[in-house]
Amino acid sequence: VIALKALPKHHTPKAVWSFQPHPPNRKDWDFGATPNLFTSPNGTPVLGTGNKDGTYYAVDPATGRKLWATNVAAPGDVQDDFSIGGFLGSTAIDAGRVYGSTAIGGPPYFHALDGDTGKVMWSGISGPGYGATATVNGVVFHGALDTLFKAFDAKTGALLWATDLLAPIASGPA
């Protein structure tokens, strides 16, 4: 993750800070999902994103300093330079909580994290997923490779409903 400083027109942006969670490697452990900029429940600004290593990283958006990191799944390494696990689809934020799925690599595949600490609030009630997650009005929506499109209660993780779309789902709900 790199933060760039905005400059006047026709100037090259300058890096303000960078964050790399582990040394360069041959494991294809990069950030495959879009980052989230949000305010945690205690009011802290957070820039967070899931990595293909199965960890969601939260950093201070002003400095790049790591606030917390929570590993929720195995990476799904197939071979050097090729991983199909961890966070690939973008996570969703609601009330400072993070919701999202991890792909092939091992269960559990769906995760709800506290935005202050990274503590797992609930998990494990979905198949692996590549698509983004969405949330609105306390409901989390997600489709997975198990062909099921589901709605969960954001606070408890209780399944509100599920429908079989008869094919693997690899895109996000809108």
N, CA and C of each residue as an Amber inpcrd file, in Angstrom:
protein
   522
   0.8500000  -1.1560000   0.0000000   0.0000000   0.0000000   0.0000000
   0.9010000   1.2260000   0.0000000   0.6310000   2.1880000  -0.8640000
   1.4240000   3.4110000  -0.9560000   0.4860000   4.6100000  -0.9100000
   0.8220000   5.6060000  -0.1170000   0.0540000   6.8550000  -0.0760000
   0.8170000   7.8960000  -0.8720000   0.1040000   8.6000000  -1.7390000
   0.7230000   9.6230000  -2.5750000   0.2290000  11.0020000  -2.1770000
   1.1300000  11.9620000  -2.2280000   0.7880000  13.3450000  -1.9230000
   0.3070000  14.0270000  -3.1950000  -0.8500000  14.6820000  -3.1280000
  -1.3790000  15.4140000  -4.2790000  -0.5280000  16.6500000  -4.5210000
  -0.1900000  16.8830000  -5.7600000   0.6130000  18.0360000  -6.1490000
  -0.1100000  18.8190000  -7.2260000   0.3110000  20.0620000  -7.4720000
  -0.3170000  20.8500000  -8.5400000  -0.2130000  20.1250000  -9.8850000
  -1.0600000  20.5250000 -10.8050000  -1.1180000  19.9420000 -12.1380000
   0.2840000  19.8990000 -12.7670000   0.5610000  18.8420000 -13.5100000
   1.8110000  18.6280000 -14.2360000   3.0030000  18.3210000 -13.3330000
   2.7610000  17.9120000 -12.1050000   3.8370000  17.4960000 -11.2200000
   3.6950000  16.0090000 -10.9240000   4.7800000  15.3500000 -10.6840000
   4.7740000  13.9330000 -10.3630000   4.4290000  13.7530000  -8.8880000
   3.4700000  12.8670000  -8.5740000   3.1360000  12.6220000  -7.1680000
   4.3450000  12.0730000  -6.4120000   4.4120000  12.3570000  -5.1130000
   5.4840000  11.8680000  -4.2550000   4.9000000  10.9190000  -3.2230000
   5.6080000   9.8250000  -2.9860000   5.1850000   8.8770000  -1.9620000
   5.3410000   9.5200000  -0.5840000   4.2960000   9.4380000   0.2250000
   4.3160000   9.9560000   1.5820000   4.7270000   8.8500000   2.5500000
   4.2180000   7.6650000   2.3220000   4.5750000   6.4940000   3.1020000
   4.2370000   5.2460000   2.3040000   4.7620000   4.1040000   2.7240000
   4.3900000   2.8240000   2.1330000   4.2820000   1.7960000   3.2520000
   3.4990000   0.7810000   3.0090000   3.3190000  -0.3000000   3.9770000
   3.4290000  -1.6140000   3.2320000   4.3400000  -2.4440000   3.6630000
   4.4940000  -3.7820000   3.1030000   4.5030000  -4.7520000   4.2770000
   3.5200000  -5.6550000   4.3430000   3.3750000  -6.4860000   5.5370000
   4.4500000  -7.5580000   5.7080000   5.1100000  -7.9420000   4.6380000
   6.1530000  -8.9550000   4.7460000   7.1940000  -8.7040000   3.6610000
   8.3840000  -9.2380000   3.8170000   9.4300000  -9.0110000   2.8190000
   9.0110000  -9.5470000   1.4550000   9.6030000  -9.0350000   0.3850000
   9.3230000  -9.5900000  -0.9420000   9.5120000 -11.1030000  -0.9220000
   8.6520000 -11.7940000  -1.6550000   8.6890000 -13.2550000  -1.6380000
   8.1770000 -13.7810000  -2.9720000   8.1550000 -15.0820000  -3.1080000
   7.6470000 -15.7130000  -4.3300000   6.3050000 -16.3850000  -4.0670000
   5.5330000 -15.8310000  -3.1660000   4.2770000 -16.4670000  -2.7820000
   3.0470000 -15.7850000  -3.3580000   3.1920000 -14.7150000  -4.1230000
   2.0400000 -14.0180000  -4.6970000   1.1360000 -13.4670000  -3.6000000
   1.7340000 -13.0600000  -2.4890000   0.9600000 -12.4970000  -1.3890000
   0.8920000 -10.9960000  -1.5580000  -0.0100000 -10.5560000  -2.4010000
  -0.1890000  -9.1250000  -2.6210000  -1.5950000  -8.7190000  -2.1750000
  -1.8910000  -7.4460000  -2.3480000  -3.2190000  -6.9410000  -2.0110000
  -4.0820000  -7.0460000  -3.2610000  -4.9920000  -8.0130000  -3.2770000
  -5.8380000  -8.2300000  -4.4320000  -7.1740000  -7.5130000  -4.3590000
  -7.5000000  -6.9790000  -3.2080000  -8.7990000  -6.3310000  -3.0130000
  -8.6310000  -4.8110000  -2.8870000  -9.7000000  -4.0990000  -3.1290000
  -9.7130000  -2.6480000  -2.9700000  -9.6670000  -2.3020000  -1.4840000
  -8.8560000  -1.3080000  -1.0910000  -8.8050000  -0.9350000   0.3290000
 -10.0600000  -0.1910000   0.7740000 -10.2550000  -0.1700000   2.0870000
 -11.3550000   0.5580000   2.7200000 -10.7840000   1.6980000   3.5460000
 -11.3590000   2.8790000   3.4190000 -11.0260000   4.0060000   4.2850000
 -12.2460000   4.2300000   5.1620000 -12.0750000   4.0730000   6.4800000
 -13.2310000   4.1640000   7.3700000 -12.8170000   4.7070000   8.7340000
 -13.8040000   4.9830000   9.5590000 -13.5840000   5.3950000  10.9350000
 -13.9860000   4.2460000  11.8340000 -13.0690000   3.8270000  12.7070000
 -13.3620000   2.7130000  13.6120000 -14.4170000   3.1460000  14.6300000
 -15.0250000   2.1870000  15.3360000 -16.0330000   2.5450000  16.3320000
 -15.5400000   3.5290000  17.3970000 -14.2110000   3.5350000  17.7020000
 -13.7210000   4.4790000  18.7090000 -13.2960000   5.8120000  18.1010000
 -13.5140000   6.0040000  16.7790000 -13.2400000   7.2690000  16.1260000
 -11.8950000   7.3680000  15.4240000 -11.1220000   6.2990000  15.3860000
  -9.8100000   6.3030000  14.7430000  -9.9500000   6.1550000  13.2340000
  -9.2980000   7.0180000  12.4420000  -9.2820000   6.8120000  10.9860000
  -8.4710000   5.5480000  10.6600000  -8.9740000   4.7500000   9.7220000
  -8.3320000   3.4840000   9.3740000  -8.3220000   3.3200000   7.8600000
  -7.1890000   2.8550000   7.3380000  -7.0980000   2.3910000   5.9560000
  -6.8340000   0.9030000   6.0660000  -7.7530000   0.1040000   5.5800000
  -7.6180000  -1.3410000   5.7340000  -7.7940000  -2.0510000   4.4180000
  -7.1390000  -3.1900000   4.3060000  -7.3020000  -4.0160000   3.1160000
  -6.8910000  -5.4460000   3.4150000  -7.5650000  -6.3570000   2.7410000
  -7.2430000  -7.7630000   2.8810000  -6.1390000  -8.1520000   1.9230000
  -5.3100000  -9.0990000   2.3430000  -4.1800000  -9.5620000   1.5560000
  -4.3980000 -11.0190000   1.1630000  -3.7540000 -11.4420000   0.1000000
  -3.8610000 -12.8270000  -0.3300000  -3.1730000 -13.7900000   0.6270000
  -2.4830000 -13.2540000   1.6410000  -1.9040000 -14.1110000   2.6740000
  -2.9460000 -14.5150000   3.7230000  -4.2140000 -14.0740000   3.5620000
  -5.2910000 -14.4220000   4.4880000  -5.4060000 -13.4870000   5.6700000
  -4.7260000 -12.3290000   5.6150000  -4.7250000 -11.3700000   6.7070000
  -5.3410000 -10.0550000   6.2530000  -6.1620000  -9.4630000   7.1240000
  -6.6680000  -8.1110000   6.9040000  -5.7710000  -7.1820000   7.7030000
  -5.2200000  -6.1670000   7.0300000  -4.3030000  -5.2100000   7.6470000
  -4.9880000  -3.8520000   7.7900000  -4.8340000  -3.2370000   8.9650000
  -5.3590000  -1.8970000   9.2320000  -4.1810000  -0.9820000   9.5520000
  -4.0890000   0.1300000   8.8220000  -2.9960000   1.0780000   9.0410000
  -3.5620000   2.4840000   9.2570000  -2.7410000   3.3330000   9.8620000
  -3.0830000   4.7370000  10.0230000  -2.9510000   5.3930000   8.6490000
  -4.0260000   5.9900000   8.1090000  -3.9450000   6.5610000   6.7630000
  -3.0020000   7.7620000   6.6560000  -2.6620000   8.3930000   7.7660000
  -1.7620000   9.5470000   7.7260000  -0.2910000   9.1430000   7.7270000
   0.0210000   8.0010000   8.3710000   1.4250000   7.6240000   8.5430000
   1.8040000   6.2770000   7.9400000   0.8200000   5.4080000   7.7000000
   1.1120000   4.0570000   7.2260000   1.4950000   3.0930000   8.3350000
   1.4620000   3.5490000   9.5920000   1.7900000   2.6890000  10.7300000
   0.6980000   1.6440000  10.9140000   1.1240000   0.3960000  11.0960000
   0.1550000  -0.6900000  11.2940000  -0.5780000  -0.4970000  12.6090000
  -1.9190000  -0.5250000  12.5500000  -2.7530000  -0.4500000  13.7410000
  -3.0410000  -1.8440000  14.2760000  -3.3950000  -2.7440000  13.3830000
  -3.6270000  -4.1410000  13.7350000  -3.6290000  -4.9910000  12.4700000
  -3.4820000  -6.2760000  12.6390000  -3.5440000  -7.2370000  11.5380000
  -4.1770000  -8.5080000  12.0790000  -5.1310000  -9.0460000  11.3340000
  -5.8170000 -10.2630000  11.7650000  -5.7670000 -11.2950000  10.6520000
  -5.1250000 -12.4180000  10.9400000  -5.0980000 -13.5140000   9.9890000
  -6.3370000 -14.3720000  10.2190000  -7.1100000 -14.5980000   9.1520000
  -8.3600000 -15.3490000   9.2900000  -8.3870000 -16.6270000   8.4730000
  -7.4170000 -16.7940000   7.5480000  -7.4590000 -17.9630000   6.6690000
  -6.0820000 -18.2650000   6.1020000  -5.9290000 -19.4820000   5.6140000
  -4.6960000 -19.8740000   4.9160000  -4.6660000 -19.1820000   3.5550000
  -3.4730000 -18.9430000   3.0250000  -3.3650000 -18.2040000   1.7690000
  -3.8510000 -18.9350000   0.5170000  -3.8340000 -20.2270000   0.4630000
  -4.2460000 -20.9270000  -0.7550000  -3.1740000 -20.9160000  -1.8160000
  -1.9270000 -21.0680000  -1.4010000  -0.8200000 -21.0910000  -2.3510000
  -0.8990000 -22.3470000  -3.2170000  -0.8600000 -22.1570000  -4.5290000
  -0.8750000 -23.2650000  -5.4690000   0.5600000 -23.6400000  -5.8330000
   1.3770000 -22.6400000  -6.0700000   2.7880000 -22.8060000  -6.3950000
   3.4480000 -21.4460000  -6.1910000   4.7790000 -21.3700000  -6.3500000
   5.4350000 -20.0690000  -6.2720000   4.7910000 -19.1210000  -7.2690000
   4.6100000 -17.8860000  -6.8660000   4.0250000 -16.8370000  -7.6950000
   2.5730000 -17.0740000  -8.0750000   1.8470000 -17.9000000  -7.3200000
   0.4410000 -18.1010000  -7.6430000  -0.3230000 -18.5340000  -6.3990000
  -1.1380000 -17.6090000  -5.8730000  -1.9790000 -17.8900000  -4.7220000
  -3.4160000 -17.5470000  -5.0870000  -4.3360000 -18.4280000  -4.7570000
  -5.7460000 -18.1890000  -5.0480000  -6.5680000 -18.1110000  -3.7630000
  -5.8960000 -17.8220000  -2.6730000  -6.5930000 -17.7500000  -1.4000000
  -6.5080000 -16.3810000  -0.7770000  -6.8680000 -16.3110000   0.4840000
  -6.8680000 -15.0450000   1.1950000  -7.9670000 -14.1260000   0.6980000
  -7.7860000 -12.8370000   0.9570000  -8.7680000 -11.8420000   0.5370000
  -8.5270000 -11.4590000  -0.9200000  -9.4960000 -11.7390000  -1.7790000
  -9.4410000 -11.3260000  -3.1840000 -10.5560000 -10.3390000  -3.4920000
 -11.7290000 -10.5830000  -2.9780000 -12.8480000  -9.6560000  -3.1550000
 -12.7800000  -8.5510000  -2.1230000 -13.2550000  -7.3860000  -2.4880000
 -13.2150000  -6.2470000  -1.5790000 -14.1700000  -6.4370000  -0.4090000
 -13.7280000  -5.9910000   0.7540000 -14.5390000  -6.0800000   1.9560000
 -15.4920000  -4.8860000   2.0290000 -16.4670000  -4.9900000   2.9040000
 -17.4360000  -3.9100000   3.1260000 -17.3020000  -3.4250000   4.5610000
 -17.6540000  -2.1640000   4.7730000 -17.5710000  -1.5480000   6.0980000
 -18.9540000  -1.0520000   6.4980000 -19.3260000  -1.3070000   7.7530000
 -20.5680000  -0.7710000   8.3020000 -20.3410000  -0.5180000   9.7800000
 -20.5770000   0.7020000  10.2230000 -20.4200000   1.0860000  11.6300000
 -19.0290000   0.7270000  12.1520000 -18.0170000   0.8730000  11.3010000
 -16.6500000   0.6000000  11.7110000 -16.2910000  -0.8670000  11.7880000
 -17.1460000  -1.7260000  11.3020000 -16.8590000  -3.1640000  11.2560000
 -16.5190000  -3.5590000   9.8250000 -15.6730000  -4.5750000   9.6830000
 -15.2090000  -5.0490000   8.3850000 -15.8470000  -6.4060000   8.0990000
 -16.3980000  -6.5780000   6.8790000 -17.0390000  -7.8320000   6.4780000
 -16.4560000  -8.2710000   5.1460000 -16.0850000  -9.5410000   5.0250000
 -15.5900000 -10.0130000   3.7430000 -15.2510000 -11.4860000   3.7470000
 -15.0380000 -11.9860000   2.5340000 -14.7530000 -13.4100000   2.3750000
 -13.3020000 -13.6340000   1.9700000 -12.8690000 -14.8430000   2.2100000
 -11.5810000 -15.2980000   1.7110000 -11.8340000 -16.4170000   0.7170000
 -10.8680000 -16.6010000  -0.1610000 -11.0160000 -17.5730000  -1.2390000
 -10.4320000 -18.9270000  -0.8250000 -10.2620000 -19.7730000  -1.7900000
  -9.7700000 -21.1300000  -1.5660000  -8.4780000 -21.0920000  -0.7710000
  -8.3720000 -21.9570000   0.2010000  -7.2090000 -22.0080000   1.0740000
  -7.5570000 -22.6310000   2.4120000  -8.8260000 -22.7020000   2.7120000
  -9.2670000 -23.3390000   3.9430000 -10.2890000 -22.5190000   4.6830000
 -11.2480000 -23.2050000   5.3210000 -12.2870000 -22.5090000   6.0690000
 -11.7270000 -21.9350000   7.3640000 -12.4460000 -20.9980000   7.9900000
 -13.7140000 -20.4370000   7.5470000 -13.5070000 -19.4470000   6.4030000
 -14.5860000 -19.1760000   5.6610000 -14.4700000 -18.3640000   4.4580000
 -15.1140000 -16.9840000   4.5450000 -15.9120000 -16.7330000   5.5540000
 -16.5060000 -15.4080000   5.6800000 -16.1880000 -14.8620000   7.0660000
 -15.9030000 -13.5360000   7.1380000 -15.3600000 -12.9780000   8.3580000
 -15.9720000 -11.6160000   8.6680000 -16.2170000 -11.3750000   9.9420000
 -16.6360000 -10.0660000  10.4400000 -15.6260000  -9.6620000  11.4970000
 -14.9750000  -8.5000000  11.2790000 -13.9100000  -8.0460000  12.1690000
 -14.2820000  -6.7260000  12.8300000 -13.8860000  -6.5690000  14.0810000
 -14.0540000  -5.3090000  14.7950000 -13.0400000  -4.3100000  14.2440000
 -13.4880000  -3.1370000  13.8350000 -12.6190000  -2.1340000  13.2330000
 -11.6370000  -1.4790000  14.1880000 -11.8610000  -1.5940000  15.5060000
 -10.9250000  -1.0500000  16.4870000  -9.7450000  -1.9760000  16.7310000
 -10.0220000  -3.2670000  16.8190000  -9.0110000  -4.2260000  17.2730000
  -8.6690000  -5.3090000  16.2610000  -9.5420000  -5.5300000  15.2890000
  -9.3600000  -6.6370000  14.3640000  -9.8980000  -7.9540000  14.8960000
 -10.4480000  -7.9420000  16.0920000 -10.9930000  -9.1730000  16.6730000
 -12.0880000  -9.7400000  15.7740000 -12.0570000 -11.0720000  15.5800000
 -13.0920000 -11.7400000  14.7940000 -14.3870000 -11.7190000  15.5950000
 -15.4230000 -11.1220000  14.9970000 -16.7280000 -11.0360000  15.6540000
 -17.5680000 -12.2840000  15.3660000 -17.5290000 -12.7290000  14.1260000
 -18.1690000 -13.9770000  13.7100000 -17.5670000 -14.4010000  12.3840000
 -17.6910000 -15.6940000  12.0440000 -17.1120000 -16.1920000  10.7940000
 -17.6300000 -17.5810000  10.4640000 -17.2980000 -18.0160000   9.2280000
 -17.4500000 -19.4110000   8.8690000 -18.7500000 -19.8610000   8.2590000
 -19.6080000 -18.9750000   7.7830000 -20.9280000 -19.4130000   7.3480000
 -21.1370000 -19.2320000   5.8450000 -20.0920000 -19.4620000   5.0660000
 -20.1810000 -19.3040000   3.6210000 -19.1140000 -20.1690000   2.9610000
 -19.2920000 -20.4050000   1.6710000 -18.2420000 -21.0510000   0.9070000
 -17.1740000 -20.0330000   0.5570000 -16.0620000 -20.4690000  -0.0420000
 -15.0220000 -19.5170000  -0.4420000 -15.5660000 -18.5280000  -1.4570000
 -14.9970000 -17.3150000  -1.4530000 -15.5130000 -16.2900000  -2.3570000
 -14.4300000 -15.4290000  -2.9540000 -14.6640000 -14.9980000  -4.1890000
 -13.7790000 -14.0700000  -4.8940000 -14.4070000 -12.6940000  -5.0220000
 -15.7030000 -12.6030000  -4.8780000 -16.4190000 -11.3520000  -5.1140000
 -16.4310000 -10.4380000  -3.9040000 -16.7770000  -9.1890000  -4.1720000
 -16.8890000  -8.1820000  -3.1200000 -18.1030000  -8.4580000  -2.2380000
 -18.0790000  -7.8720000  -1.0620000 -19.1820000  -7.9360000  -0.1070000
 -19.8480000  -6.5660000  -0.0730000 -21.1360000  -6.5330000   0.2370000
 -21.8570000  -5.2660000   0.3880000 -22.6200000  -5.3020000   1.7050000
 -22.8600000  -4.1290000   2.2710000 -23.6480000  -4.0430000   3.4980000
 -24.4920000  -2.7710000   3.4780000 -25.7040000  -2.8850000   3.9820000
 -26.6020000  -1.7480000   4.0820000 -27.6240000  -2.0450000   5.1830000
 -27.9300000  -1.0400000   5.9750000 -28.9640000  -1.1430000   7.0090000
 -28.8040000  -2.3580000   7.9170000 -27.5600000  -2.6650000   8.3050000
 -27.3210000  -3.7710000   9.2270000 -27.4050000  -5.1520000   8.6090000
 -27.4120000  -5.2330000   7.2790000 -27.4550000  -6.5190000   6.5860000
 -26.2170000  -6.6270000   5.6850000 -25.5680000  -7.7840000   5.7170000
 -24.3810000  -8.0480000   4.9080000 -24.7790000  -9.0140000   3.7900000
 -24.3980000  -8.6680000   2.5460000 -24.7450000  -9.4810000   1.3790000
 -23.4760000 -10.0350000   0.7440000 -23.5280000 -11.3250000   0.3890000
 -22.3500000 -11.9290000  -0.2280000 -22.7290000 -13.1840000  -1.0200000
 -22.0990000 -13.3280000  -2.1690000 -22.2310000 -14.5440000  -2.9610000
 -20.9030000 -15.2670000  -2.9710000 -20.9400000 -16.5890000  -3.0860000
 -19.7090000 -17.3740000  -2.9860000 -19.6360000 -18.4340000  -4.0800000
 -18.5110000 -19.1190000  -4.1080000 -18.3010000 -20.1710000  -5.1000000
 -19.2110000 -21.3730000  -4.8540000 -19.8550000 -21.4410000  -3.6970000
 -20.7990000 -22.5250000  -3.4100000 -22.1610000 -22.2940000  -4.0610000
 -22.3000000 -21.2670000  -4.8730000 -23.4900000 -20.8660000  -5.6480000
 -24.5630000 -20.1460000  -4.8210000 -24.3110000 -19.9500000  -3.5330000
 -25.3280000 -19.3470000  -2.6770000 -25.1030000 -17.8540000  -2.4900000
 -26.1670000 -17.0820000  -2.6750000 -26.1750000 -15.6530000  -2.3790000
 -26.8930000 -15.5150000  -1.0450000 -26.2070000 -14.9140000  -0.0460000
 -26.7260000 -14.8960000   1.3140000 -26.8190000 -13.4890000   1.8760000
 -27.7170000 -13.3360000   2.8360000 -27.8480000 -12.1140000   3.6200000
 -27.6920000 -12.4970000   5.0870000 -26.8020000 -11.7580000   5.7940000
 -26.5090000 -12.0270000   7.1990000 -26.8490000 -10.8110000   8.0450000
 -27.2250000 -11.0500000   9.2830000 -27.3500000  -9.9700000  10.2490000
 -25.9290000  -9.5040000  10.5690000 -25.6500000  -8.2190000  10.3790000
 -24.2910000  -7.6990000  10.5350000 -23.7560000  -7.8610000  11.9580000
 -24.5880000  -7.7220000  12.9550000 -24.1150000  -7.8080000  14.3420000
 -23.8640000  -9.2280000  14.8030000 -24.7460000 -10.1370000  14.4280000
 -24.6710000 -11.4920000  14.9850000 -24.1440000 -12.5400000  14.0150000
 -24.2250000 -12.2650000  12.7060000 -23.8500000 -13.2580000  11.7140000
 -24.9580000 -14.2420000  11.4110000 -26.1340000 -14.0580000  12.0340000
 -27.2560000 -14.9690000  11.7800000 -27.6540000 -14.8840000  10.3030000
 -27.8840000 -16.0230000   9.7080000 -28.3280000 -16.0780000   8.3170000
 -29.7730000 -15.5930000   8.2380000 -30.0050000 -14.5530000   7.4420000
 -31.3580000 -14.0270000   7.2610000 -32.0670000 -14.7320000   6.1250000
 -31.3460000 -14.9860000   5.0420000 -31.8740000 -15.7600000   3.9210000
 -30.7400000 -16.1540000   2.9930000 -31.0130000 -17.1450000   2.1510000
 -30.0460000 -17.5920000   1.1420000 -30.8220000 -18.0420000  -0.0790000
 -30.2360000 -17.8090000  -1.2480000 -30.8370000 -18.2960000  -2.4790000
 -29.7500000 -18.8970000  -3.3550000 -30.0610000 -20.0090000  -3.9940000
 -29.1000000 -20.6910000  -4.8510000 -29.1950000 -20.1010000  -6.2530000
 -28.0900000 -19.5570000  -6.7540000 -28.0650000 -18.9710000  -8.0880000
 -27.5820000 -19.9660000  -9.1420000 -27.3660000 -21.2160000  -8.7450000
 -27.0840000 -22.3290000  -9.6360000 -25.7490000 -22.2640000 -10.3540000
 -24.8770000 -21.3410000  -9.9580000 -23.5330000 -21.2500000 -10.5170000
 -22.6460000 -20.5210000  -9.5260000 -21.3470000 -20.7670000  -9.5560000
 -20.4520000 -20.0590000  -8.6510000 -20.5650000 -18.5420000  -8.8460000
 -20.5210000 -17.8080000  -7.7460000 -20.6500000 -16.3590000  -7.7610000
 -19.2620000 -15.7550000  -7.5200000 -18.7810000 -14.9460000  -8.4620000
 -17.4390000 -14.3600000  -8.3330000 -17.4670000 -12.8490000  -8.4820000
 -18.6390000 -12.2490000  -8.3620000 -18.7380000 -10.7870000  -8.4330000
 -19.4830000 -10.2930000  -7.1970000 -19.4550000  -8.9830000  -7.0050000
 -20.0590000  -8.4160000  -5.8080000 -21.4800000  -7.9380000  -6.0370000
 -22.2790000  -7.9240000  -4.9780000 -23.6410000  -7.3980000  -5.0690000
 -23.6320000  -5.8710000  -5.1020000 -24.6710000  -5.3100000  -5.6970000
 -24.8160000  -3.8540000  -5.7310000 -26.1620000  -3.4770000  -5.1440000
